[in-house]
Coordinates of C-alpha atoms and ligand atoms in Angstrom, one line a residue:
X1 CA 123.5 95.5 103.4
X2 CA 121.9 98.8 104.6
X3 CA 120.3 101.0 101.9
X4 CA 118.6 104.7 102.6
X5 CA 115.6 105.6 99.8
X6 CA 114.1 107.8 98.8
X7 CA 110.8 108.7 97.5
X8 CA 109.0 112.2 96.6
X9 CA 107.4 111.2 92.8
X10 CA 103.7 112.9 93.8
X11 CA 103.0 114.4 97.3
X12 CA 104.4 112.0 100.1
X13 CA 108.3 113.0 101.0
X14 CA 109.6 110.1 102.5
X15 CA 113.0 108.4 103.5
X16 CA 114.0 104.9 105.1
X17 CA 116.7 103.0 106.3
X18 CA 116.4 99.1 106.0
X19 CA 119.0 96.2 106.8
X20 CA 118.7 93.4 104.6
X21 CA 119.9 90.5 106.4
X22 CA 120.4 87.2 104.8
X23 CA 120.2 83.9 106.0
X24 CA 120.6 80.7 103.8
X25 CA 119.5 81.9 100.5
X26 CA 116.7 84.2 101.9
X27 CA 116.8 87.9 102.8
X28 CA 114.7 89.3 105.7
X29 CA 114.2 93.4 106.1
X30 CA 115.0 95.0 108.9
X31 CA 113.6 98.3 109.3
X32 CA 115.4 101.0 111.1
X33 CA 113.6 104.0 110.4
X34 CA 110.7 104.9 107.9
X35 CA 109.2 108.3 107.6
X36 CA 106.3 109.5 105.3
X37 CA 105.0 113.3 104.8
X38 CA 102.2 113.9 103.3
X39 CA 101.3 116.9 101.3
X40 CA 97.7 116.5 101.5
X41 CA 96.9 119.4 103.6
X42 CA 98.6 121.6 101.7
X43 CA 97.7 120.4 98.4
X44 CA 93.9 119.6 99.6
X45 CA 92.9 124.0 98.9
X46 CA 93.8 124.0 95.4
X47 CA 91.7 120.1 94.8
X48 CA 94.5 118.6 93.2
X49 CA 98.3 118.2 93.4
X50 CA 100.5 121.5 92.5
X51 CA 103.6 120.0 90.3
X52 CA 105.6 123.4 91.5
X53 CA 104.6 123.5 95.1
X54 CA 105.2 119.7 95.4
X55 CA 108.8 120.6 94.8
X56 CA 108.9 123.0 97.0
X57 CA 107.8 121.1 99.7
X58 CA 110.0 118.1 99.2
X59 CA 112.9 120.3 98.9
X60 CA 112.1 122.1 102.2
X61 CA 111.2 118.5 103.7
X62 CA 113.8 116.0 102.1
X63 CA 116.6 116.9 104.2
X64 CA 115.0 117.0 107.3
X65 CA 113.4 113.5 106.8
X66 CA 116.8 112.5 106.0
X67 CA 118.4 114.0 109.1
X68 CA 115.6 112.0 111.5
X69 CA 115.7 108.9 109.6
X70 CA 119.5 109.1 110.0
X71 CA 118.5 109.6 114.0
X72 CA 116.4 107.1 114.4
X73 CA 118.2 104.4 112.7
X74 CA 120.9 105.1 115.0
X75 CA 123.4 105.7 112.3
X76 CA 126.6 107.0 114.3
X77 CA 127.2 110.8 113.8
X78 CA 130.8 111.5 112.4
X79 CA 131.7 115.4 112.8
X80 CA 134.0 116.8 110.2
X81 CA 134.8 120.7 108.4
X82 CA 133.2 119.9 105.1
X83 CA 136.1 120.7 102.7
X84 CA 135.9 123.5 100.1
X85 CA 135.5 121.1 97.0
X86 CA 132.6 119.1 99.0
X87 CA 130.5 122.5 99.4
X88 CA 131.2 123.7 96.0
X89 CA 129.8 119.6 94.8
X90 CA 126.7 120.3 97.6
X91 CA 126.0 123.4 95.9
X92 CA 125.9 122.2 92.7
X93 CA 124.1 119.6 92.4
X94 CA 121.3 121.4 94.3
X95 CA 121.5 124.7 92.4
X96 CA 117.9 124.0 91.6
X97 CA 116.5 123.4 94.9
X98 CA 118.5 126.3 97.3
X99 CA 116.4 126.2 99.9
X100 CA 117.3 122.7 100.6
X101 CA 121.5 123.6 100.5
X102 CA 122.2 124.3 104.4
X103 CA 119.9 120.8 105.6
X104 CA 122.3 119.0 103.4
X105 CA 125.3 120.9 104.2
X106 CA 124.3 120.6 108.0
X107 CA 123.5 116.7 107.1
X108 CA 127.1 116.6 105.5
X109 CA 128.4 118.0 108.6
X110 CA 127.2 115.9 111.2
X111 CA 127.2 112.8 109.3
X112 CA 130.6 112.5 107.6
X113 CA 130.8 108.6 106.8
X114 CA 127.9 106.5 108.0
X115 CA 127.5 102.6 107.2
X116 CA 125.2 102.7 104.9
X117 CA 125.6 100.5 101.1
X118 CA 123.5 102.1 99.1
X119 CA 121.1 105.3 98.1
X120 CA 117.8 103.9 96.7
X121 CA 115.7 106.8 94.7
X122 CA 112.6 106.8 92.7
X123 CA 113.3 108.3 88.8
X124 CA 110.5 107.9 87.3
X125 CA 106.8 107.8 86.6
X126 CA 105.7 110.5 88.6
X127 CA 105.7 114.1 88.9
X128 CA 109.0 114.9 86.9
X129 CA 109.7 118.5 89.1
X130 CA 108.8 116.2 92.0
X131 CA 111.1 113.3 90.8
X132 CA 114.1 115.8 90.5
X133 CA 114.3 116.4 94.2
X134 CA 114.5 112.9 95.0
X135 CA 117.6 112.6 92.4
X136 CA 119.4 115.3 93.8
X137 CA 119.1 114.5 97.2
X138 CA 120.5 111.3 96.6
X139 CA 123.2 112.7 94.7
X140 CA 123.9 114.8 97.3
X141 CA 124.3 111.3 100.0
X142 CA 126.3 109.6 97.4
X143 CA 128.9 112.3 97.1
X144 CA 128.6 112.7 100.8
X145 CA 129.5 109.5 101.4
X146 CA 130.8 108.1 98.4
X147 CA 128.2 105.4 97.8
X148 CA 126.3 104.1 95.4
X149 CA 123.1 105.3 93.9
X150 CA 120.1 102.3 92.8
X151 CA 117.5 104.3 90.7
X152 CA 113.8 102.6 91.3
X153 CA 111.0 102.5 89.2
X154 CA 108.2 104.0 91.2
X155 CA 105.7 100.7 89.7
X156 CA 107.9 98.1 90.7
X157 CA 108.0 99.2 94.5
X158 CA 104.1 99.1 94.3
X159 CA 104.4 95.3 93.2
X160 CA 107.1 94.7 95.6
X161 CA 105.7 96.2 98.1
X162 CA 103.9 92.9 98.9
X163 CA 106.6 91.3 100.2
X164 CA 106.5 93.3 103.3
X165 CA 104.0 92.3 105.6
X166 CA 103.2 93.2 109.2
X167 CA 102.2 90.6 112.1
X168 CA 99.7 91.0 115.1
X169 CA 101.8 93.3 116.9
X170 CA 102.5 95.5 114.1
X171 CA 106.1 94.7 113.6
X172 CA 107.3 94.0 110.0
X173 CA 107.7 91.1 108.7
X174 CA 109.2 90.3 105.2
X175 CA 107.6 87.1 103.0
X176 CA 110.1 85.0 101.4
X177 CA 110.3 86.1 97.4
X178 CA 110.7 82.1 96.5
X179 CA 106.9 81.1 97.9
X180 CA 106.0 83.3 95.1
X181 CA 104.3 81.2 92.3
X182 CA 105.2 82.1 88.4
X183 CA 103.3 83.5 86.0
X184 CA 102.3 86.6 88.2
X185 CA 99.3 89.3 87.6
X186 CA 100.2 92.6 89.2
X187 CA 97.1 94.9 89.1
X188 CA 98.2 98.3 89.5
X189 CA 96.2 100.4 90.6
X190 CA 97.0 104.6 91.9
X191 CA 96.4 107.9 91.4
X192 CA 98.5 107.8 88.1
X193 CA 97.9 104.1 86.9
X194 CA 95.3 101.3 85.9
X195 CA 97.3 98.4 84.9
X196 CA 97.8 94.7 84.5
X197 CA 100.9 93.9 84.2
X198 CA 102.1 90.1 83.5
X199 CA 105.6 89.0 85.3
X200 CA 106.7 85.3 83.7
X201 CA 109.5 85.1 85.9
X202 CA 111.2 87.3 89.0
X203 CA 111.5 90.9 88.1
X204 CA 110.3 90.8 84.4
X205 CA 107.1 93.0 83.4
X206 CA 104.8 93.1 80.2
X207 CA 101.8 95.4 80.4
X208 CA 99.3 93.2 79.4
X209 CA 95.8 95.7 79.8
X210 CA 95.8 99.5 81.0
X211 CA 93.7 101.8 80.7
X212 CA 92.7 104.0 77.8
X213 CA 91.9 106.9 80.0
X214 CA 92.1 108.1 83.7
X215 CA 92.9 106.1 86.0
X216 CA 91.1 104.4 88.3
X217 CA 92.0 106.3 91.6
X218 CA 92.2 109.9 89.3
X219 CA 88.5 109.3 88.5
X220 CA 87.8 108.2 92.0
X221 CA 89.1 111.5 93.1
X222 CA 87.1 113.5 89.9
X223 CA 83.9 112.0 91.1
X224 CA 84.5 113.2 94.6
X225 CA 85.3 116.9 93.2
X226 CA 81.9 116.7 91.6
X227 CA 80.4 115.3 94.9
X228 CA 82.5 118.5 96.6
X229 CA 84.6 116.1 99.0
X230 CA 88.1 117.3 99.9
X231 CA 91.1 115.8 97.7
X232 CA 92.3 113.0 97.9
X233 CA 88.8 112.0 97.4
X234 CA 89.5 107.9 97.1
X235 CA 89.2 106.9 100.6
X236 CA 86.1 109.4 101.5
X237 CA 84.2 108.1 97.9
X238 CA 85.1 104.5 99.7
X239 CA 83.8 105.5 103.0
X240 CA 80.6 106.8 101.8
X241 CA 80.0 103.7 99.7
X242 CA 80.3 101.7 102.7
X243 CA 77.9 103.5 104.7
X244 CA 75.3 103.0 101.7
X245 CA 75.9 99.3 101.9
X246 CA 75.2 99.3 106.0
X247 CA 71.9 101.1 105.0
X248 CA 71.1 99.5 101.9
X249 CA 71.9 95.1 100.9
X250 CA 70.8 95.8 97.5
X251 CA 72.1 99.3 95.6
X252 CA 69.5 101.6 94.7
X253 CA 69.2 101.5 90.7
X254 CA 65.8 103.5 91.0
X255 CA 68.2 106.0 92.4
X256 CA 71.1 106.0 90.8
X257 CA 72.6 103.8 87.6
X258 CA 75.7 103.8 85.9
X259 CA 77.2 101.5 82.9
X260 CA 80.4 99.5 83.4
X261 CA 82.4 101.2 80.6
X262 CA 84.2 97.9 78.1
X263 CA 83.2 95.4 80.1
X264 CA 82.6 92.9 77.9
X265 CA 85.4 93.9 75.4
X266 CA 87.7 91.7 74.4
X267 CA 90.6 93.0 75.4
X268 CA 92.4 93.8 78.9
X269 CA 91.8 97.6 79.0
X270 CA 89.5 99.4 80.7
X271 CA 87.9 103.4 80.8
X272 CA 87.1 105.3 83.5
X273 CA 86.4 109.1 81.7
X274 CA 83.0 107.9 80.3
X275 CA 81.6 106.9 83.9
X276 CA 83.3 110.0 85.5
X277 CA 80.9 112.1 83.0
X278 CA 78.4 109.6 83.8
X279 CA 78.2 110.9 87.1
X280 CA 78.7 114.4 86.2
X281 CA 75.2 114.5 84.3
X282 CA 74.0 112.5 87.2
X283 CA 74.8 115.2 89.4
X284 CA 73.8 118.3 87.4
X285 CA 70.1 116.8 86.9
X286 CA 70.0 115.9 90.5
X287 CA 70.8 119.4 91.1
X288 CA 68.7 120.7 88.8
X289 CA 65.4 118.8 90.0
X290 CA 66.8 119.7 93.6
X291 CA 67.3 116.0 94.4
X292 CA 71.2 116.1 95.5
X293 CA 71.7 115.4 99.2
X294 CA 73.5 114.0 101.4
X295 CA 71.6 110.3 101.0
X296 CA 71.6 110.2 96.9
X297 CA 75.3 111.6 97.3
X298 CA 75.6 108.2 99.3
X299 CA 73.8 105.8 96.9
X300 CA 75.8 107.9 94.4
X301 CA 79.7 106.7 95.6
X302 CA 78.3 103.6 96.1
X303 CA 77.2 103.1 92.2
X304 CA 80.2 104.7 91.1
X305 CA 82.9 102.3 93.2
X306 CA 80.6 99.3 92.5
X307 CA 80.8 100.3 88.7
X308 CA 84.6 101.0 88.8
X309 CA 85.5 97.8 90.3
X310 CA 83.0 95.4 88.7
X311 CA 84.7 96.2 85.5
X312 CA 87.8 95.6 87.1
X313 CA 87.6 92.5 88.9
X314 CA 85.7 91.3 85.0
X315 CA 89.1 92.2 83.2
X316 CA 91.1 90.1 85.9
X317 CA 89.3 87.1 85.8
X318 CA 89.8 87.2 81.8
X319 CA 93.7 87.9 82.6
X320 CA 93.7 85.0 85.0
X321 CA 91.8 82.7 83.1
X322 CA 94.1 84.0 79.8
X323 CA 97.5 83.6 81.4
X324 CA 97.2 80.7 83.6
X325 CA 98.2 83.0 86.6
X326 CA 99.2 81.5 90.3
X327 CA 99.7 84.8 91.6
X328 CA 97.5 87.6 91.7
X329 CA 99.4 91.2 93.4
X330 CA 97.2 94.3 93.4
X331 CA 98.9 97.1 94.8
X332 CA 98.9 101.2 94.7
X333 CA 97.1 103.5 96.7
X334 CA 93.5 102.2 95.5
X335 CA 94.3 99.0 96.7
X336 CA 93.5 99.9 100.3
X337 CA 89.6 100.5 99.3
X338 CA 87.9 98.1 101.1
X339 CA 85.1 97.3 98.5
X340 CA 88.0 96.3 96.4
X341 CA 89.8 94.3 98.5
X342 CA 86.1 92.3 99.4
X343 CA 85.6 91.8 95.6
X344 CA 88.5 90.8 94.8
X345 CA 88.5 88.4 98.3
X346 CA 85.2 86.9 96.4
X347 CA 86.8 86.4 92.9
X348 CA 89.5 84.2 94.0
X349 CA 87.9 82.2 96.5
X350 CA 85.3 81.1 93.9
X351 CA 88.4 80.7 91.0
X352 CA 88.7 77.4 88.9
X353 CA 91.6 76.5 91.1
X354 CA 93.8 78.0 94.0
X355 CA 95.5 81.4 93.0
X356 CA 97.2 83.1 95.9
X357 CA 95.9 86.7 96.3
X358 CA 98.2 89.2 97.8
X359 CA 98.1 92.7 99.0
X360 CA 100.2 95.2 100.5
X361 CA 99.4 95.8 104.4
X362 CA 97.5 99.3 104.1
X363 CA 100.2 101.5 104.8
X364 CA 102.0 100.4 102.6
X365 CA 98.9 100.5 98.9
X366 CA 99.9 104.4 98.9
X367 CA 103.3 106.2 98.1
X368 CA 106.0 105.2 100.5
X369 CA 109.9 104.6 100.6
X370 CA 110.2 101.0 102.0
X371 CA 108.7 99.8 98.9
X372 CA 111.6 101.9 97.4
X373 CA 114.4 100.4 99.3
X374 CA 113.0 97.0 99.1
X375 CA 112.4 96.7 95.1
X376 CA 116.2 98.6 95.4
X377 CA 118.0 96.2 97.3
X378 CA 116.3 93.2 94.5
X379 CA 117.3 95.5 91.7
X380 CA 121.4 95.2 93.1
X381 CA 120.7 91.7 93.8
X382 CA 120.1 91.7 90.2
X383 CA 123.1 93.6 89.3
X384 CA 121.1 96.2 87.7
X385 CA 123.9 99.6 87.0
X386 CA 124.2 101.4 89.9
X387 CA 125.7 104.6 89.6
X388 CA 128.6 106.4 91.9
X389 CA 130.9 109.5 91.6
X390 CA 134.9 109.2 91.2
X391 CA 134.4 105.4 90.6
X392 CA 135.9 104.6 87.2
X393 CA 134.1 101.1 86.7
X394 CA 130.4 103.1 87.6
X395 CA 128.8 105.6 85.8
X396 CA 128.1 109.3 87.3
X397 CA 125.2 109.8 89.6
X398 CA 124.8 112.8 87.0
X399 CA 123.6 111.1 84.4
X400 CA 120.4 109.9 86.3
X401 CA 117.5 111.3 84.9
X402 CA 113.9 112.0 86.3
X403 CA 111.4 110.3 83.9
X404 CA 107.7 111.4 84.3
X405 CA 106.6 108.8 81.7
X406 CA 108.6 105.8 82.8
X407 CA 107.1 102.4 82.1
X408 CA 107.9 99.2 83.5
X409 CA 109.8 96.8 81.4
Ligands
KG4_501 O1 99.7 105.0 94.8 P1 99.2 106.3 95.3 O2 99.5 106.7 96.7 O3 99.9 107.5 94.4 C1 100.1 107.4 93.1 O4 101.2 106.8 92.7 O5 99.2 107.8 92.3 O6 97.7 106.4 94.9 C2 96.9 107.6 95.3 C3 95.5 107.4 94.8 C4 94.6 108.6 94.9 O7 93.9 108.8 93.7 C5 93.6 108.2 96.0 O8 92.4 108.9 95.9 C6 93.5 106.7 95.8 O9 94.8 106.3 95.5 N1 93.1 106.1 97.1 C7 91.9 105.4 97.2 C8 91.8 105.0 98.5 N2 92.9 105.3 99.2 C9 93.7 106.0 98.3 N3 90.9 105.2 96.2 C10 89.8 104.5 96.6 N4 89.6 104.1 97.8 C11 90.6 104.2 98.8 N5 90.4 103.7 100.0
ZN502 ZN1 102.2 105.4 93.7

């Protein structure tokens, strides 16, 4: 089965092709092509992501991703006159996003019918403008090519995301879905999300903790605002924290201090606005006594990520303990920092008994589309609706709808 996906929820455009092949009760992905474009540049001026201008962009972008993933998969190109009713369809279903109609209507050109089973799509949470653009295009391939659309929750190709891996020579590899052990703890954690979400069996969800504020890689990029580091300020917070640790074993309290916001509650949420503020006023007195440079900015990330995960990592081992968990997944763009990953590494290895830990290979913690096509292809597996134009047994690619606010059930 070959599916093309598609995901533009925030401020990556990207598109793949994968061939899932299988072989005595297992599937192994095979990927043709996989293409991610990142908005950062653009959206890195204005300190934060533009909702209008990130539409713009993926509409510009989407089709020409699609066109060179189509290319590099070597999917066979099919000439044909597009016929009347086709353009008036093209034109459409893109009325909202013109400057994307003559890509498509050049993609619809060259590639007539192509061997491909389904269109995978994120709908939903995410940017909704954003979300739209991904919809249509896909709309747009399944009238194309009269195949069925799979719409994705943008959380669940986080968590699945694990199942791809990558060996020494940087080829994929995919990790059998029955070596994983039941009841599962997915930490999510992204730009968008802090959550902990319980799966009992294969591809069932319960959102056991979240949190009650920002989340945990939205306050990692607040704090680097008020440190003035570029957006997306995540990885450069992580960086800086990391060179504070080479300097310094033991962090520097007389420096800097900052409470771990409900640790010791007794629940599974967490809060991450207090210790943003927290370092606000941090800053603003060092300022003000003319103590802010480059070294307390150091000693600064470094207390912040320290707090931000400690509180963390304290929540998961209550959710393990809790929940008798044999599988722990944390996944989402934050889950490339590499204090994380370390303190996480720690957690388990000292655990009560074995709990295997799994992460996604680092390309693949931030927004991407092979997540997309994978959690697609076990969402068909699960005959989950599908949805397809002038089939009578399928509902109408139409009435897919972008959800900002989706949540993972
Ligand atoms: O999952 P993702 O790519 O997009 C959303 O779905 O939100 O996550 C993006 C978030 C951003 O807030 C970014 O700053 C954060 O992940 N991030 C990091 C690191 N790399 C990305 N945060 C901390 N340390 C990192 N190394
Ligand atoms: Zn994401």
């Amino acid at each position: 089965m070959k599916i093309l996906s598609i995901e533009t929820s925030c401020d990556e455009t990207s598109v793949s092709i994968i061939e899932a092949i299988t072989f005595e009760n297992k599937v192994s992905f095979s990927i043709l092509s996989t293409i991610t474009l990142s908005q950062i540049a653009l959206h890195e001026k204005f300190g934060g992501v533009f909702p209008t201008m990130a539409k713009r962009e993926h509409a510009k972008n989407l089709p020409i991703l699609i066109k060179q993933s189509l290319l590099e998969a070597k999917i066979e190109i099919k000439e044909q006159n597009i016929s009347e009713e086709l353009e008036r369809d093209i034109r459409e279903i893109l009325h909202r996003e013109p400057e994307s109609i003559d890509a498509f209507l050049s993609i619809a050109s060259q590639w007539s019918e192509v061997l491909i089973d389904y269109v995978a799509v994120t709908y939903g949470p995410g940017l909704e403008p954003a979300l739209w653009v991904g919809i249509n295009g896909a709309k747009v391939l399944s009238r194309i090519w009269n195949v069925p659309i799979i719409p994705v929750d943008h959380m669940e190709g986080h968590i699945l995301s694990i199942l791809i891996g990558e060996n020494e020579k940087k080829e994929y590899t995919t990790l059998d879905k029955n070596s994983i052990q039941f009841p599962v703890l997915s930490l999510l954690v992204s730009g968008g999300h802090t959550e902990f979400i319980l799966s009992e069996s294969w591809l069932s969800y319960k959102k056991i903790g979240k949190t009650r504020d920002d989340a945990i890689g939205e306050a990692f990029d607040k704090v680097a605002r008020i440190l003035g580091l570029p957006y997306p300020g995540g990885p450069k917070i992580s960086a800086l924290a990391d060179e504070e640790r080479t300097l310094f074993i033991k962090p520097r309290v007389e420096i800097v201090s900052y409470p771990r916001p409900m640790i010791y509650t007794d629940d599974l949420d967490v809060s991450y606005s207090g210790l943003k503020t927290a370092v606000l006023y941090d800053v603003q007195s060092k300022e003000k006594h003319n103590t802010l440079n480059e070294e307390t900015k150091r000693a600064i990330a470094r207390e912040f990520e320290d707090a931000a995960i400690e509180v963390l990592v304290k929540k998961t081992k209550k959710a393990l303990e809790t929940y008798n968990i044999q599988t722990l997944i944390i996944a989402g763009g934050v889950a490339s920092n590499n204090h994380l990953r370390r303190e996480f590494e720690k957690l388990i290895s000292n655990f009560d008994y074995p709990i295997e830990l799994l992460f996604p290979t680092k390309n693949l913690s931030t927004d991407n589309s092979l997540m997309i096509a994978v959690a697609g292809y076990f969402n068909i597996e699960d005959g989950r609706e599908t949805y397809q134009y002038s089939n009578s047994t399928k509902k109408s690619p139409n009435e897919i709808q972008a959800l900002g606010n989706l949540v993972l059930t």
